[in-house]
Short mmCIF file of N, CA and C in Angstrom, two decimals:
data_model
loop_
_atom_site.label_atom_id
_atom_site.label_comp_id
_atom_site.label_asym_id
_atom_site.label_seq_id
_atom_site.Cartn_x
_atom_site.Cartn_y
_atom_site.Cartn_z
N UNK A 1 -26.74 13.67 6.93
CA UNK A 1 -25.55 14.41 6.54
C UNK A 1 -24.46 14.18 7.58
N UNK A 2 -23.43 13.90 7.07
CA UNK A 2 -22.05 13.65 7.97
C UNK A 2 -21.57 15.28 8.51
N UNK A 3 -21.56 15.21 10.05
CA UNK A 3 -20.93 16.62 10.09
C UNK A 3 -19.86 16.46 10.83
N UNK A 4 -18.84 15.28 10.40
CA UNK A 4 -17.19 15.02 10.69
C UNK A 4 -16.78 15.62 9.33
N UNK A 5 -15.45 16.35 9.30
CA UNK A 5 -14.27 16.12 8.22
C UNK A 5 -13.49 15.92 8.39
N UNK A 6 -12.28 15.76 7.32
CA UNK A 6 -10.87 15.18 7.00
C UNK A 6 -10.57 15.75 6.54
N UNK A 7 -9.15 16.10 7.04
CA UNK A 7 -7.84 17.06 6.30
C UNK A 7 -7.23 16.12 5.49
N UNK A 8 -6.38 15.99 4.88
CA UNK A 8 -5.84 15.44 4.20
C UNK A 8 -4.33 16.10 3.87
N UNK A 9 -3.20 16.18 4.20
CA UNK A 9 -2.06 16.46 3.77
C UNK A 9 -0.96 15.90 3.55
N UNK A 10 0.60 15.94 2.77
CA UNK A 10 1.07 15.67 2.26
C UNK A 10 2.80 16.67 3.80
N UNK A 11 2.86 15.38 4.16
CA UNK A 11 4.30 16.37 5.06
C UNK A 11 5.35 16.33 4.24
N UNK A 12 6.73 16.59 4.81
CA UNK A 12 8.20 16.77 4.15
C UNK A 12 8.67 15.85 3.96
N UNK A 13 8.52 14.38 4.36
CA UNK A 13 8.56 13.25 3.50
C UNK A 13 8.10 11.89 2.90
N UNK A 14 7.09 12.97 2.15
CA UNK A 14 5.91 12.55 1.04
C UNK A 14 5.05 11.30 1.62
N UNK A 15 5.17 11.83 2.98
CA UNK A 15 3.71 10.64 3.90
C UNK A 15 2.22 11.18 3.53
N UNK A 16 1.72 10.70 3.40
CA UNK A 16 0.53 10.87 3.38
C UNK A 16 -0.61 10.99 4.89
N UNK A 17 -0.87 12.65 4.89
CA UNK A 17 -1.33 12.25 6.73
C UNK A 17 -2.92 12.29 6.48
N UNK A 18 -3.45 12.12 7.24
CA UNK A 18 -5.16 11.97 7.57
C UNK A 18 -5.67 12.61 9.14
N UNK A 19 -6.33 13.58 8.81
CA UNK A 19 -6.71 14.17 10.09
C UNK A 19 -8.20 14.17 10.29
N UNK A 20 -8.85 12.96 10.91
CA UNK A 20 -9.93 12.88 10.77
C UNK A 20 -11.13 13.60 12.18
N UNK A 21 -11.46 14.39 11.96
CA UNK A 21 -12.42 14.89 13.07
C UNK A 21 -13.92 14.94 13.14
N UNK A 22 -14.20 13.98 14.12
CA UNK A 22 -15.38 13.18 14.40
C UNK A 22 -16.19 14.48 15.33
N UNK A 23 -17.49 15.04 14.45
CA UNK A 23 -18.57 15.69 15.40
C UNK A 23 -19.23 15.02 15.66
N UNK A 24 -19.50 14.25 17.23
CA UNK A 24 -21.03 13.61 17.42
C UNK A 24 -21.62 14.55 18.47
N UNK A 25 -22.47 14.00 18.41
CA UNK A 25 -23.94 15.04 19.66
C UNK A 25 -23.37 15.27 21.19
N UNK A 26 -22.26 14.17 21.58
CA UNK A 26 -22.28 14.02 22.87
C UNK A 26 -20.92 15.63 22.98
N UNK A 27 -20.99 16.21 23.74
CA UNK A 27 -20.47 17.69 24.03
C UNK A 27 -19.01 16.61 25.02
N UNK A 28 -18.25 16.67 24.54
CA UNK A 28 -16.61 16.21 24.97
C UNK A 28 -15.77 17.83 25.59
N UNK A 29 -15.14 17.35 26.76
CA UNK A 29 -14.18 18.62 26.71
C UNK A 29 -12.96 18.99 25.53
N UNK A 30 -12.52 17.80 25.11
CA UNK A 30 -11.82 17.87 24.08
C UNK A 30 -12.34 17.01 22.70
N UNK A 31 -11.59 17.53 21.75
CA UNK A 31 -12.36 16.82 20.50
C UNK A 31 -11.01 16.17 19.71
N UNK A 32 -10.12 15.45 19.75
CA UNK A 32 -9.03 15.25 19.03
C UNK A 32 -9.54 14.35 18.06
N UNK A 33 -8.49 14.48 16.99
CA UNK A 33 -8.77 13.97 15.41
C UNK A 33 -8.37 12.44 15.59
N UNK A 34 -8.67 11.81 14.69
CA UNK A 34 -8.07 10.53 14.34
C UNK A 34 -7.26 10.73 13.45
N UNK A 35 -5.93 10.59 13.95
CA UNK A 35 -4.80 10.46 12.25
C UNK A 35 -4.02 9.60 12.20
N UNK A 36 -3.80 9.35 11.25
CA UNK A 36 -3.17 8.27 10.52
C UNK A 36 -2.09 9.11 9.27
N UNK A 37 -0.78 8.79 9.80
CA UNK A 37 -0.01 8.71 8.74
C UNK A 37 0.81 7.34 7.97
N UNK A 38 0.78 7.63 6.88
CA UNK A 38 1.73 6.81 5.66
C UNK A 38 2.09 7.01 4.67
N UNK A 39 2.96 6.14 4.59
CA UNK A 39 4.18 6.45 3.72
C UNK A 39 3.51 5.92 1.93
N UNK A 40 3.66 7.11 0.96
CA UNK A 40 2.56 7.09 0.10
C UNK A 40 2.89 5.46 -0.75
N UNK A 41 4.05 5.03 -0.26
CA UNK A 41 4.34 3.75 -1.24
C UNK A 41 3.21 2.17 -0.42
N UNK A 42 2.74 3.01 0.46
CA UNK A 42 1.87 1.98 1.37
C UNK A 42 0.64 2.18 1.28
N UNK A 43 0.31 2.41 0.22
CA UNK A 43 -1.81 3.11 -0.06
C UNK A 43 -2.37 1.99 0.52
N UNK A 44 -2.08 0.95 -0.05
CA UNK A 44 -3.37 -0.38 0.06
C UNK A 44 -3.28 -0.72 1.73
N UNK A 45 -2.20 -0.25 2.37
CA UNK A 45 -2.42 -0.38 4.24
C UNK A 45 -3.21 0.94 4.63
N UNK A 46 -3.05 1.86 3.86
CA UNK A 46 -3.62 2.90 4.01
C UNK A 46 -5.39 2.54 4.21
N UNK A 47 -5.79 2.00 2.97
CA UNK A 47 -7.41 1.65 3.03
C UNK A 47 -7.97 0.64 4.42
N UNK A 48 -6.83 -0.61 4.32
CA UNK A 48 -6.77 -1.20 5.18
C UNK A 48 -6.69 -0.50 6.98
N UNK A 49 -6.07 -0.13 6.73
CA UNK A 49 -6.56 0.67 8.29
C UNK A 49 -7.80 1.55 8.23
N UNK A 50 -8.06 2.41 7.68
CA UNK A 50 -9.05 2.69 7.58
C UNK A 50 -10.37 2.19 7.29
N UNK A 51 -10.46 1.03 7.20
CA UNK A 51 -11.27 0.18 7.32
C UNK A 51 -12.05 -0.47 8.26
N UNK A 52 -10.70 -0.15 9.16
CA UNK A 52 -11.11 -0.74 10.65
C UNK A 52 -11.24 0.00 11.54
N UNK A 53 -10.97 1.06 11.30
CA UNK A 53 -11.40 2.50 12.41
C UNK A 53 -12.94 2.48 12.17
N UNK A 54 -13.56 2.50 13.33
CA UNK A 54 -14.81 2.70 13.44
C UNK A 54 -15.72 3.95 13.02
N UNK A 55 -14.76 5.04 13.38
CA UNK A 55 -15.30 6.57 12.48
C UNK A 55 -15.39 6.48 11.82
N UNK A 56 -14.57 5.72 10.08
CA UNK A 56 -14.91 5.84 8.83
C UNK A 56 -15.74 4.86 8.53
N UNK A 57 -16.48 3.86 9.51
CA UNK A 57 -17.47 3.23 8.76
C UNK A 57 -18.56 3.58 8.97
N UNK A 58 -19.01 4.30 9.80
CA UNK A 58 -20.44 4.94 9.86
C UNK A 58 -20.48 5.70 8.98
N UNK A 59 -19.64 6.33 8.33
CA UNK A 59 -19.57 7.53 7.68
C UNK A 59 -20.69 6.87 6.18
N UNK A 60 -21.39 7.94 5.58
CA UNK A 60 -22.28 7.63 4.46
C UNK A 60 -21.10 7.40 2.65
N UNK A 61 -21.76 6.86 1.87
CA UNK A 61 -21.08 6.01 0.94
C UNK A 61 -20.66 7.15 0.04
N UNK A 62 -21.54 8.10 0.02
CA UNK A 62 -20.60 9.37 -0.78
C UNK A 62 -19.72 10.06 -0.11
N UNK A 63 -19.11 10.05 1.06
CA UNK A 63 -18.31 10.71 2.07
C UNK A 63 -17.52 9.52 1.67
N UNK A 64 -17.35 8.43 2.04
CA UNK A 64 -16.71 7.30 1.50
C UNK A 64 -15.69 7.23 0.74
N UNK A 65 -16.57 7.76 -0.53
CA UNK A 65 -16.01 7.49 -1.84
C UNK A 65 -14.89 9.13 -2.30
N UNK A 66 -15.14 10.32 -1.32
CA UNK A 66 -14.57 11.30 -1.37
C UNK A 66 -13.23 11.05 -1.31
N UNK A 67 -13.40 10.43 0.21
CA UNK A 67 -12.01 10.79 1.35
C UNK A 67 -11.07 9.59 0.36
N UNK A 68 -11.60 8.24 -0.17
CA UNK A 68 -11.10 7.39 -1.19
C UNK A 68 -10.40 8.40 -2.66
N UNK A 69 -11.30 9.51 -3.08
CA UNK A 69 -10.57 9.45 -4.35
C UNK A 69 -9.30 11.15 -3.61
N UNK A 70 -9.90 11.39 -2.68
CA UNK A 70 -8.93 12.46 -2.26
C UNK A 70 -7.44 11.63 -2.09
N UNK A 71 -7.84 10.72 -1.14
CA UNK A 71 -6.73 10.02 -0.72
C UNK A 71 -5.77 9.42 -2.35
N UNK A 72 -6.30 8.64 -3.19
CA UNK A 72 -5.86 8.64 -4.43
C UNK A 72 -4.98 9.88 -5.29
N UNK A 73 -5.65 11.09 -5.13
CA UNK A 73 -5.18 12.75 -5.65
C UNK A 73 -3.87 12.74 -5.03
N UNK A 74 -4.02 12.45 -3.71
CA UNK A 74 -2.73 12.89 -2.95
C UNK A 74 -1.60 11.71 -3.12
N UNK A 75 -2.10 10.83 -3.24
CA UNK A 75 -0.85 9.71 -3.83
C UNK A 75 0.11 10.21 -5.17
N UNK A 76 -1.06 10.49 -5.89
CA UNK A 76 -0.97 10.47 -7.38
C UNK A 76 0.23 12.07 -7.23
N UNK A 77 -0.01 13.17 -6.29
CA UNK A 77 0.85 14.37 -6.71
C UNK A 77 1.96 14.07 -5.93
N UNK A 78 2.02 12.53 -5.14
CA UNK A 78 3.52 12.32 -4.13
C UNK A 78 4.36 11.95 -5.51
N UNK A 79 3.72 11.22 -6.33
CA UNK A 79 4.02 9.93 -7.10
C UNK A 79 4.66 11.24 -8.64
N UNK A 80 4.07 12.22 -8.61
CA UNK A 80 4.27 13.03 -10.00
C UNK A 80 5.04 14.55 -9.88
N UNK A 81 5.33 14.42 -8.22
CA UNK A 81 6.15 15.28 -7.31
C UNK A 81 5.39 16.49 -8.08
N UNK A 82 3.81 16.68 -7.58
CA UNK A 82 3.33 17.87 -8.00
C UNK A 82 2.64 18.34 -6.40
N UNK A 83 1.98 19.51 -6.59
CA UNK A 83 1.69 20.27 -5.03
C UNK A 83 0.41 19.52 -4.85
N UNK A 84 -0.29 19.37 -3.56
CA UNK A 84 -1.43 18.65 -3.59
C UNK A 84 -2.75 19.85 -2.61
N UNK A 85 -3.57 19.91 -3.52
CA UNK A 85 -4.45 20.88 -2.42
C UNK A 85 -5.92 20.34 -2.63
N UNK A 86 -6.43 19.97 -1.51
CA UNK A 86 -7.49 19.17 -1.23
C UNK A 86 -9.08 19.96 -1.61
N UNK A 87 -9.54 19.03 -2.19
CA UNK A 87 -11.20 20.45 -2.34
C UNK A 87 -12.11 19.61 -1.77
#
């Protein structure tokens, strides 16, 4: 079981942000996220970076396929100027 998550939000001009926070075993004084913002007309750099961050590839194939169709949701309500709330 993956026990990192991802925020996922939508700022004031319609970027698409990623707040990714990595739990591993080793006890850190600080724990900062990995984020990544973009601009929602840039999805396919979007995957592309995330591809190459090393946190999202350990991650298991149904966690994978989440943060993929979340990330899609949130395009799709930049793109239909509707509110976006992540589940």
């Amino acid at each position: 079981m993956d026990h990192s998550y991802l925020i996922i939000r939508i700022d004031d001009l319609q970027n698409i942000e990623l707040h990714y926070f990595f739990v591993s075993s080793i006890k850190l004084k600080y724990n900062y996220p990995t984020c990544i913002t973009i601009n929602f007309d840039k999805l396919n750099s979007c995957f592309s970076l995330v591809s190459l961050c090393y946190c999202f590839n350990i991650l298991s194939t149904s966690h994978k396929l989440y943060i993929g169709s979340e990330i899609f949701k949130a395009y799709l309500s930049v793109k239909l100027s509707q509110s976006y709330i992540q589940e």
